[in-house]
Short mmCIF file of N, CA, C and O in Angstrom, two decimals:
data_model
loop_
_atom_site.label_atom_id
_atom_site.label_comp_id
_atom_site.label_asym_id
_atom_site.label_seq_id
_atom_site.Cartn_x
_atom_site.Cartn_y
_atom_site.Cartn_z
N UNK A 141 4.08 7.92 132.17
CA UNK A 141 3.29 9.06 132.59
C UNK A 141 2.88 9.87 131.36
O UNK A 141 3.69 10.15 130.49
N UNK A 142 1.64 10.26 131.31
CA UNK A 142 1.13 11.11 130.23
C UNK A 142 1.37 12.56 130.65
O UNK A 142 0.99 12.98 131.74
N UNK A 143 2.02 13.36 129.77
CA UNK A 143 2.30 14.74 130.14
C UNK A 143 1.02 15.57 130.28
O UNK A 143 0.04 15.34 129.57
N UNK A 144 1.07 16.53 131.19
CA UNK A 144 -0.04 17.47 131.34
C UNK A 144 -0.07 18.43 130.17
O UNK A 144 0.94 18.64 129.49
N UNK A 145 -1.21 19.02 129.92
CA UNK A 145 -1.38 20.01 128.86
C UNK A 145 -1.53 21.38 129.51
O UNK A 145 -2.37 21.57 130.40
N UNK A 146 -0.71 22.33 129.06
CA UNK A 146 -0.76 23.68 129.61
C UNK A 146 -0.22 24.65 128.57
O UNK A 146 0.88 24.46 128.06
N UNK A 147 -1.00 25.67 128.25
CA UNK A 147 -0.57 26.69 127.31
C UNK A 147 0.09 27.83 128.07
O UNK A 147 -0.43 28.29 129.10
N UNK A 148 1.24 28.28 127.57
CA UNK A 148 2.02 29.35 128.19
C UNK A 148 1.95 30.57 127.29
O UNK A 148 2.11 30.46 126.07
N UNK A 149 1.73 31.74 127.88
CA UNK A 149 1.76 33.00 127.14
C UNK A 149 3.03 33.77 127.52
O UNK A 149 3.35 33.91 128.70
N UNK A 150 3.73 34.23 126.49
CA UNK A 150 4.99 34.95 126.67
C UNK A 150 4.89 36.30 125.96
O UNK A 150 4.74 36.33 124.74
N UNK A 151 4.99 37.41 126.67
CA UNK A 151 4.95 38.71 126.02
C UNK A 151 6.29 39.02 125.34
O UNK A 151 7.33 38.97 125.99
N UNK A 152 6.24 39.32 124.06
CA UNK A 152 7.45 39.64 123.30
C UNK A 152 8.11 40.88 123.91
O UNK A 152 7.45 41.85 124.26
N UNK A 153 9.45 40.85 124.04
CA UNK A 153 10.21 41.99 124.51
C UNK A 153 10.18 42.24 126.00
O UNK A 153 10.73 43.22 126.48
N UNK A 154 9.59 41.33 126.76
CA UNK A 154 9.55 41.44 128.22
C UNK A 154 10.25 40.22 128.82
O UNK A 154 10.35 39.17 128.18
N UNK A 155 10.74 40.36 130.02
CA UNK A 155 11.33 39.22 130.71
C UNK A 155 10.24 38.18 130.94
O UNK A 155 9.17 38.49 131.47
N UNK A 156 10.53 36.95 130.51
CA UNK A 156 9.58 35.85 130.70
C UNK A 156 9.98 35.09 131.95
O UNK A 156 11.12 34.63 132.08
N UNK A 157 9.05 34.96 132.87
CA UNK A 157 9.29 34.23 134.12
C UNK A 157 8.03 33.45 134.46
O UNK A 157 6.94 34.02 134.52
N UNK A 158 8.19 32.16 134.65
CA UNK A 158 7.03 31.29 134.96
C UNK A 158 7.50 30.26 135.97
O UNK A 158 8.58 29.69 135.83
N UNK A 159 6.69 30.02 137.00
CA UNK A 159 7.02 28.97 137.96
C UNK A 159 5.94 27.90 137.95
O UNK A 159 4.75 28.20 137.97
N UNK A 160 6.38 26.65 137.91
CA UNK A 160 5.51 25.49 137.94
C UNK A 160 5.91 24.63 139.12
O UNK A 160 7.05 24.72 139.61
N UNK A 161 5.02 23.77 139.56
CA UNK A 161 5.35 22.79 140.60
C UNK A 161 4.90 21.42 140.12
O UNK A 161 3.75 21.25 139.71
N UNK A 162 5.82 20.45 140.16
CA UNK A 162 5.50 19.08 139.78
C UNK A 162 5.00 18.35 141.01
O UNK A 162 5.74 18.17 141.99
N UNK A 163 3.74 17.95 140.95
CA UNK A 163 3.10 17.23 142.06
C UNK A 163 2.65 15.85 141.59
O UNK A 163 2.17 15.70 140.48
N UNK A 164 2.80 14.87 142.45
CA UNK A 164 2.21 13.55 142.24
C UNK A 164 1.39 13.25 143.48
O UNK A 164 1.92 13.28 144.60
N UNK A 165 0.10 13.02 143.30
CA UNK A 165 -0.85 12.82 144.41
C UNK A 165 -0.78 13.98 145.39
O UNK A 165 -0.77 13.79 146.61
N UNK A 166 -0.70 15.21 144.86
CA UNK A 166 -0.64 16.46 145.64
C UNK A 166 0.62 16.61 146.48
O UNK A 166 0.67 17.48 147.35
N UNK A 167 1.63 15.78 146.26
CA UNK A 167 2.90 15.91 146.95
C UNK A 167 3.96 16.36 145.95
O UNK A 167 4.05 15.82 144.84
N UNK A 168 4.80 17.36 146.33
CA UNK A 168 5.85 17.80 145.41
C UNK A 168 6.88 16.69 145.17
O UNK A 168 7.23 15.94 146.08
N UNK A 169 7.33 16.59 143.92
CA UNK A 169 8.38 15.63 143.56
C UNK A 169 9.72 16.25 143.90
O UNK A 169 9.99 17.41 143.56
N UNK A 170 10.58 15.52 144.58
CA UNK A 170 11.91 16.00 144.93
C UNK A 170 12.78 16.03 143.67
O UNK A 170 13.09 14.99 143.09
N UNK A 171 13.16 17.22 143.24
CA UNK A 171 13.92 17.40 142.01
C UNK A 171 15.41 17.64 142.27
O UNK A 171 16.13 18.12 141.39
N UNK A 172 15.88 17.29 143.44
CA UNK A 172 17.25 17.57 143.85
C UNK A 172 18.29 17.09 142.85
O UNK A 172 19.23 17.80 142.54
N UNK A 173 18.15 15.90 142.32
CA UNK A 173 19.18 15.34 141.43
C UNK A 173 18.76 15.36 139.96
O UNK A 173 19.34 14.65 139.15
N UNK A 174 17.78 16.18 139.63
CA UNK A 174 17.28 16.25 138.26
C UNK A 174 17.96 17.36 137.46
O UNK A 174 18.46 18.33 138.03
N UNK A 175 17.91 17.22 136.15
CA UNK A 175 18.17 18.31 135.22
C UNK A 175 16.89 18.48 134.40
O UNK A 175 16.03 17.59 134.39
N UNK A 176 16.79 19.62 133.72
CA UNK A 176 15.57 19.89 132.95
C UNK A 176 15.90 20.58 131.64
O UNK A 176 16.93 21.26 131.52
N UNK A 177 15.01 20.40 130.68
CA UNK A 177 15.15 21.10 129.40
C UNK A 177 13.75 21.36 128.82
O UNK A 177 12.83 20.56 129.01
N UNK A 178 13.66 22.49 128.15
CA UNK A 178 12.41 22.88 127.50
C UNK A 178 12.78 23.54 126.18
O UNK A 178 13.65 24.40 126.13
N UNK A 179 12.12 23.11 125.11
CA UNK A 179 12.34 23.73 123.81
C UNK A 179 11.02 24.19 123.23
O UNK A 179 9.98 23.55 123.42
N UNK A 180 11.10 25.32 122.51
CA UNK A 180 9.96 25.91 121.83
C UNK A 180 10.26 25.85 120.33
O UNK A 180 11.34 26.26 119.90
N UNK A 181 9.33 25.32 119.56
CA UNK A 181 9.51 25.20 118.11
C UNK A 181 8.23 25.61 117.38
O UNK A 181 7.14 25.53 117.95
N UNK A 182 8.39 26.00 116.11
CA UNK A 182 7.22 26.38 115.31
C UNK A 182 6.32 25.18 115.04
O UNK A 182 5.10 25.29 115.08
N UNK A 183 6.92 24.03 114.72
CA UNK A 183 6.17 22.79 114.46
C UNK A 183 6.93 21.64 115.12
O UNK A 183 8.10 21.76 115.44
N UNK A 184 6.26 20.53 115.27
CA UNK A 184 6.92 19.34 115.83
C UNK A 184 8.13 18.94 115.02
O UNK A 184 9.12 18.44 115.55
N UNK A 185 8.06 19.16 113.71
CA UNK A 185 9.12 18.72 112.80
C UNK A 185 10.21 19.77 112.57
O UNK A 185 11.16 19.52 111.84
N UNK A 186 10.08 20.96 113.18
CA UNK A 186 11.08 22.02 112.99
C UNK A 186 12.44 21.58 113.51
O UNK A 186 12.56 21.03 114.61
N UNK A 187 13.46 21.83 112.70
CA UNK A 187 14.83 21.46 113.07
C UNK A 187 15.39 22.43 114.10
O UNK A 187 16.09 22.04 115.03
N UNK A 188 15.07 23.70 113.96
CA UNK A 188 15.60 24.75 114.83
C UNK A 188 14.64 25.00 116.00
O UNK A 188 13.43 25.14 115.80
N UNK A 189 15.21 25.09 117.20
CA UNK A 189 14.43 25.50 118.37
C UNK A 189 14.45 27.02 118.45
O UNK A 189 15.51 27.64 118.39
N UNK A 190 13.28 27.64 118.57
CA UNK A 190 13.19 29.09 118.68
C UNK A 190 13.57 29.57 120.08
O UNK A 190 13.98 30.71 120.25
N UNK A 191 13.42 28.70 121.06
CA UNK A 191 13.80 29.00 122.44
C UNK A 191 14.25 27.70 123.08
O UNK A 191 13.60 26.67 122.92
N UNK A 192 15.37 27.76 123.79
CA UNK A 192 15.96 26.57 124.41
C UNK A 192 16.33 26.92 125.84
O UNK A 192 17.28 27.66 126.08
N UNK A 193 15.55 26.42 126.80
CA UNK A 193 15.81 26.66 128.22
C UNK A 193 16.25 25.36 128.86
O UNK A 193 15.63 24.32 128.66
N UNK A 194 17.34 25.41 129.63
CA UNK A 194 17.84 24.22 130.33
C UNK A 194 18.37 24.62 131.71
O UNK A 194 18.60 25.80 131.98
N UNK A 195 18.58 23.61 132.54
CA UNK A 195 19.24 23.88 133.82
C UNK A 195 20.70 24.27 133.57
O UNK A 195 21.27 25.04 134.33
N UNK A 196 21.29 23.76 132.51
CA UNK A 196 22.69 24.06 132.19
C UNK A 196 22.89 25.50 131.72
O UNK A 196 23.91 26.11 132.02
N UNK A 197 21.93 26.06 130.97
CA UNK A 197 22.12 27.42 130.45
C UNK A 197 21.45 28.49 131.33
O UNK A 197 21.42 29.66 130.97
N UNK A 198 20.91 28.08 132.49
CA UNK A 198 20.32 29.03 133.42
C UNK A 198 18.88 29.41 133.12
O UNK A 198 18.28 30.21 133.85
N UNK A 199 18.30 28.85 132.07
CA UNK A 199 16.91 29.14 131.73
C UNK A 199 15.91 28.42 132.60
O UNK A 199 14.74 28.78 132.64
N UNK A 200 16.37 27.37 133.31
CA UNK A 200 15.50 26.61 134.22
C UNK A 200 16.24 26.43 135.54
O UNK A 200 17.41 26.03 135.57
N UNK A 201 15.53 26.71 136.63
CA UNK A 201 16.05 26.47 137.97
C UNK A 201 15.09 25.53 138.68
O UNK A 201 13.88 25.78 138.69
N UNK A 202 15.63 24.46 139.24
CA UNK A 202 14.80 23.48 139.96
C UNK A 202 14.89 23.73 141.46
O UNK A 202 15.96 24.04 141.98
N UNK A 203 13.75 23.57 142.15
CA UNK A 203 13.65 23.90 143.57
C UNK A 203 13.76 22.73 144.52
O UNK A 203 13.11 22.73 145.56
N UNK A 204 14.55 21.73 144.16
CA UNK A 204 14.80 20.61 145.09
C UNK A 204 13.54 19.93 145.57
O UNK A 204 12.66 19.59 144.78
N UNK A 205 13.45 19.75 146.89
CA UNK A 205 12.33 18.98 147.45
C UNK A 205 10.99 19.73 147.41
O UNK A 205 9.96 19.17 147.74
N UNK A 206 11.00 21.00 146.99
CA UNK A 206 9.75 21.74 146.84
C UNK A 206 9.05 21.41 145.53
O UNK A 206 7.88 21.75 145.34
N UNK A 207 9.77 20.78 144.60
CA UNK A 207 9.19 20.38 143.32
C UNK A 207 8.98 21.52 142.35
O UNK A 207 8.30 21.36 141.33
N UNK A 208 9.58 22.69 142.62
CA UNK A 208 9.34 23.85 141.76
C UNK A 208 10.28 23.86 140.56
O UNK A 208 11.42 23.39 140.62
N UNK A 209 9.75 24.40 139.48
CA UNK A 209 10.48 24.54 138.22
C UNK A 209 10.31 25.98 137.78
O UNK A 209 9.19 26.40 137.47
N UNK A 210 11.39 26.76 137.78
CA UNK A 210 11.32 28.16 137.40
C UNK A 210 11.91 28.34 136.01
O UNK A 210 13.05 27.94 135.76
N UNK A 211 11.13 28.93 135.12
CA UNK A 211 11.55 29.19 133.74
C UNK A 211 11.87 30.67 133.62
O UNK A 211 11.16 31.51 134.16
N UNK A 212 12.95 30.99 132.87
CA UNK A 212 13.36 32.38 132.74
C UNK A 212 14.00 32.62 131.37
O UNK A 212 14.86 31.85 130.94
N UNK A 213 13.56 33.69 130.70
CA UNK A 213 14.18 34.15 129.46
C UNK A 213 14.22 35.68 129.52
O UNK A 213 13.23 36.32 129.91
N UNK A 214 15.34 36.25 129.16
CA UNK A 214 15.51 37.70 129.23
C UNK A 214 14.65 38.41 128.19
O UNK A 214 14.19 37.81 127.21
N UNK A 215 14.47 39.72 128.39
CA UNK A 215 13.70 40.53 127.44
C UNK A 215 14.34 40.52 126.06
O UNK A 215 13.64 40.50 125.05
N UNK A 216 15.68 40.50 126.00
CA UNK A 216 16.33 40.47 124.68
C UNK A 216 16.09 39.15 123.96
O UNK A 216 15.98 39.11 122.73
N UNK A 217 15.95 38.08 124.69
CA UNK A 217 15.64 36.77 124.09
C UNK A 217 14.21 36.75 123.57
O UNK A 217 13.95 36.32 122.44
N UNK A 218 13.27 37.22 124.36
CA UNK A 218 11.86 37.21 123.92
C UNK A 218 11.62 38.22 122.80
O UNK A 218 10.72 38.04 122.00
N UNK A 219 12.43 39.29 122.76
CA UNK A 219 12.31 40.28 121.69
C UNK A 219 12.55 39.63 120.33
O UNK A 219 11.93 40.00 119.34
N UNK A 220 13.42 38.63 120.28
CA UNK A 220 13.77 37.96 119.02
C UNK A 220 12.70 36.97 118.55
O UNK A 220 12.76 36.50 117.42
N UNK A 221 11.71 36.67 119.40
CA UNK A 221 10.66 35.74 119.01
C UNK A 221 9.58 36.45 118.20
O UNK A 221 9.09 37.51 118.60
N UNK A 222 9.23 35.88 117.07
CA UNK A 222 8.15 36.42 116.25
C UNK A 222 6.82 36.09 116.94
O UNK A 222 6.61 34.94 117.36
N UNK A 223 5.93 37.08 117.11
CA UNK A 223 4.64 36.79 117.75
C UNK A 223 3.84 35.76 116.94
O UNK A 223 3.57 35.97 115.77
N UNK A 224 3.52 34.65 117.58
CA UNK A 224 2.72 33.59 116.98
C UNK A 224 2.57 32.47 117.99
O UNK A 224 3.12 32.53 119.08
N UNK A 225 1.85 31.43 117.62
CA UNK A 225 1.70 30.24 118.46
C UNK A 225 2.77 29.23 118.09
O UNK A 225 2.88 28.83 116.92
N UNK A 226 3.54 28.81 119.08
CA UNK A 226 4.57 27.79 118.92
C UNK A 226 4.13 26.55 119.72
O UNK A 226 3.09 26.55 120.37
N UNK A 227 4.96 25.53 119.71
CA UNK A 227 4.76 24.33 120.52
C UNK A 227 5.94 24.18 121.47
O UNK A 227 7.06 24.60 121.15
N UNK A 228 5.71 23.59 122.64
CA UNK A 228 6.81 23.35 123.58
C UNK A 228 6.54 22.06 124.34
O UNK A 228 5.42 21.55 124.40
N UNK A 229 7.59 21.55 124.95
CA UNK A 229 7.45 20.55 126.01
C UNK A 229 8.58 20.74 127.01
O UNK A 229 9.57 21.40 126.74
N UNK A 230 8.36 20.21 128.20
CA UNK A 230 9.30 20.32 129.30
C UNK A 230 9.61 18.93 129.80
O UNK A 230 8.70 18.17 130.16
N UNK A 231 10.91 18.58 129.78
CA UNK A 231 11.35 17.25 130.21
C UNK A 231 12.28 17.36 131.41
O UNK A 231 13.10 18.27 131.49
N UNK A 232 12.13 16.41 132.33
CA UNK A 232 12.99 16.30 133.49
C UNK A 232 13.75 14.99 133.41
O UNK A 232 13.19 13.96 133.04
N UNK A 233 15.04 15.05 133.74
CA UNK A 233 15.93 13.89 133.65
C UNK A 233 16.47 13.60 135.04
O UNK A 233 17.16 14.43 135.64
N UNK A 234 16.19 12.39 135.54
CA UNK A 234 16.64 11.99 136.87
C UNK A 234 18.04 11.38 136.84
O UNK A 234 18.55 10.94 137.86
N UNK A 235 18.65 11.35 135.68
CA UNK A 235 19.97 10.74 135.54
C UNK A 235 19.88 9.36 134.94
O UNK A 235 20.88 8.70 134.70
N UNK A 236 18.70 8.90 134.67
CA UNK A 236 18.50 7.59 134.07
C UNK A 236 17.16 7.47 133.38
O UNK A 236 16.98 6.67 132.49
N UNK A 237 16.23 8.32 133.79
CA UNK A 237 14.89 8.28 133.22
C UNK A 237 14.46 9.70 132.87
O UNK A 237 14.54 10.61 133.70
N UNK A 238 14.01 9.88 131.63
CA UNK A 238 13.52 11.18 131.17
C UNK A 238 12.00 11.15 131.18
O UNK A 238 11.39 10.22 130.65
N UNK A 239 11.40 12.18 131.80
CA UNK A 239 9.95 12.28 131.89
C UNK A 239 9.50 13.60 131.29
O UNK A 239 9.96 14.66 131.73
N UNK A 240 8.63 13.54 130.30
CA UNK A 240 8.01 14.76 129.78
C UNK A 240 6.82 15.03 130.69
O UNK A 240 5.85 14.29 130.69
N UNK A 241 6.90 16.13 131.45
CA UNK A 241 5.84 16.37 132.43
C UNK A 241 4.73 17.28 131.91
O UNK A 241 3.61 17.23 132.41
N UNK A 242 5.07 18.13 130.92
CA UNK A 242 4.07 19.08 130.44
C UNK A 242 4.37 19.46 129.00
O UNK A 242 5.53 19.42 128.57
N UNK A 243 3.30 19.82 128.27
CA UNK A 243 3.45 20.22 126.87
C UNK A 243 2.27 21.09 126.49
O UNK A 243 1.26 21.12 127.19
N UNK A 244 2.41 21.81 125.39
CA UNK A 244 1.29 22.63 124.93
C UNK A 244 1.74 23.71 123.96
O UNK A 244 2.80 23.62 123.35
N UNK A 245 0.94 24.75 123.88
CA UNK A 245 1.26 25.89 123.03
C UNK A 245 2.10 26.89 123.84
O UNK A 245 1.88 27.08 125.04
N UNK A 246 3.02 27.53 123.16
CA UNK A 246 3.81 28.63 123.71
C UNK A 246 3.43 29.84 122.86
O UNK A 246 3.85 29.95 121.72
N UNK A 247 2.60 30.70 123.41
CA UNK A 247 1.99 31.78 122.65
C UNK A 247 2.77 33.09 122.92
O UNK A 247 2.81 33.56 124.05
N UNK A 248 3.39 33.62 121.88
CA UNK A 248 4.10 34.88 122.00
C UNK A 248 3.18 35.99 121.51
O UNK A 248 2.73 35.99 120.36
N UNK A 249 2.90 36.92 122.42
CA UNK A 249 2.03 38.06 122.09
C UNK A 249 2.90 39.23 121.65
O UNK A 249 3.99 39.44 122.18
N UNK A 250 2.42 40.05 120.69
CA UNK A 250 3.25 41.12 120.14
C UNK A 250 3.45 42.28 121.12
O UNK A 250 2.57 42.60 121.92
N UNK A 251 4.63 42.87 121.01
CA UNK A 251 4.97 44.03 121.83
C UNK A 251 4.48 45.30 121.14
O UNK A 251 4.63 45.45 119.92
N UNK A 252 3.91 46.21 121.90
CA UNK A 252 3.47 47.50 121.37
C UNK A 252 4.49 48.58 121.73
O UNK A 252 4.92 49.37 120.90
N UNK A 253 4.92 48.58 122.99
CA UNK A 253 5.88 49.58 123.46
C UNK A 253 7.29 49.13 123.06
O UNK A 253 7.71 48.04 123.35
N UNK A 254 8.00 50.04 122.37
CA UNK A 254 9.36 49.72 121.93
C UNK A 254 10.30 50.81 122.37
O UNK A 254 10.18 51.91 122.18
#
């Protein structure tokens, strides 16, 4: 499967919350037995992830047979991100097969109110 392209905008210093739905032929994919991970990095070759969301650390919640994927990062986490364009991808693991479903830019916009 070729991953979809989608750019995400994240306001620095605010709670980041985004919901996606994985559909195949307009039908939601049952994510009941899946885990997920998403990393944000400055470049493809960057060793350090600037943001790491997983089902294990509570940054990603999967919605079972609804196919929903909820991403969450606290305001204190986004506050630590330098405003700029990063790269990300989101992978789902069925317990035997890993699928990268989406990728793109992760754009952090600067905070004015402090």
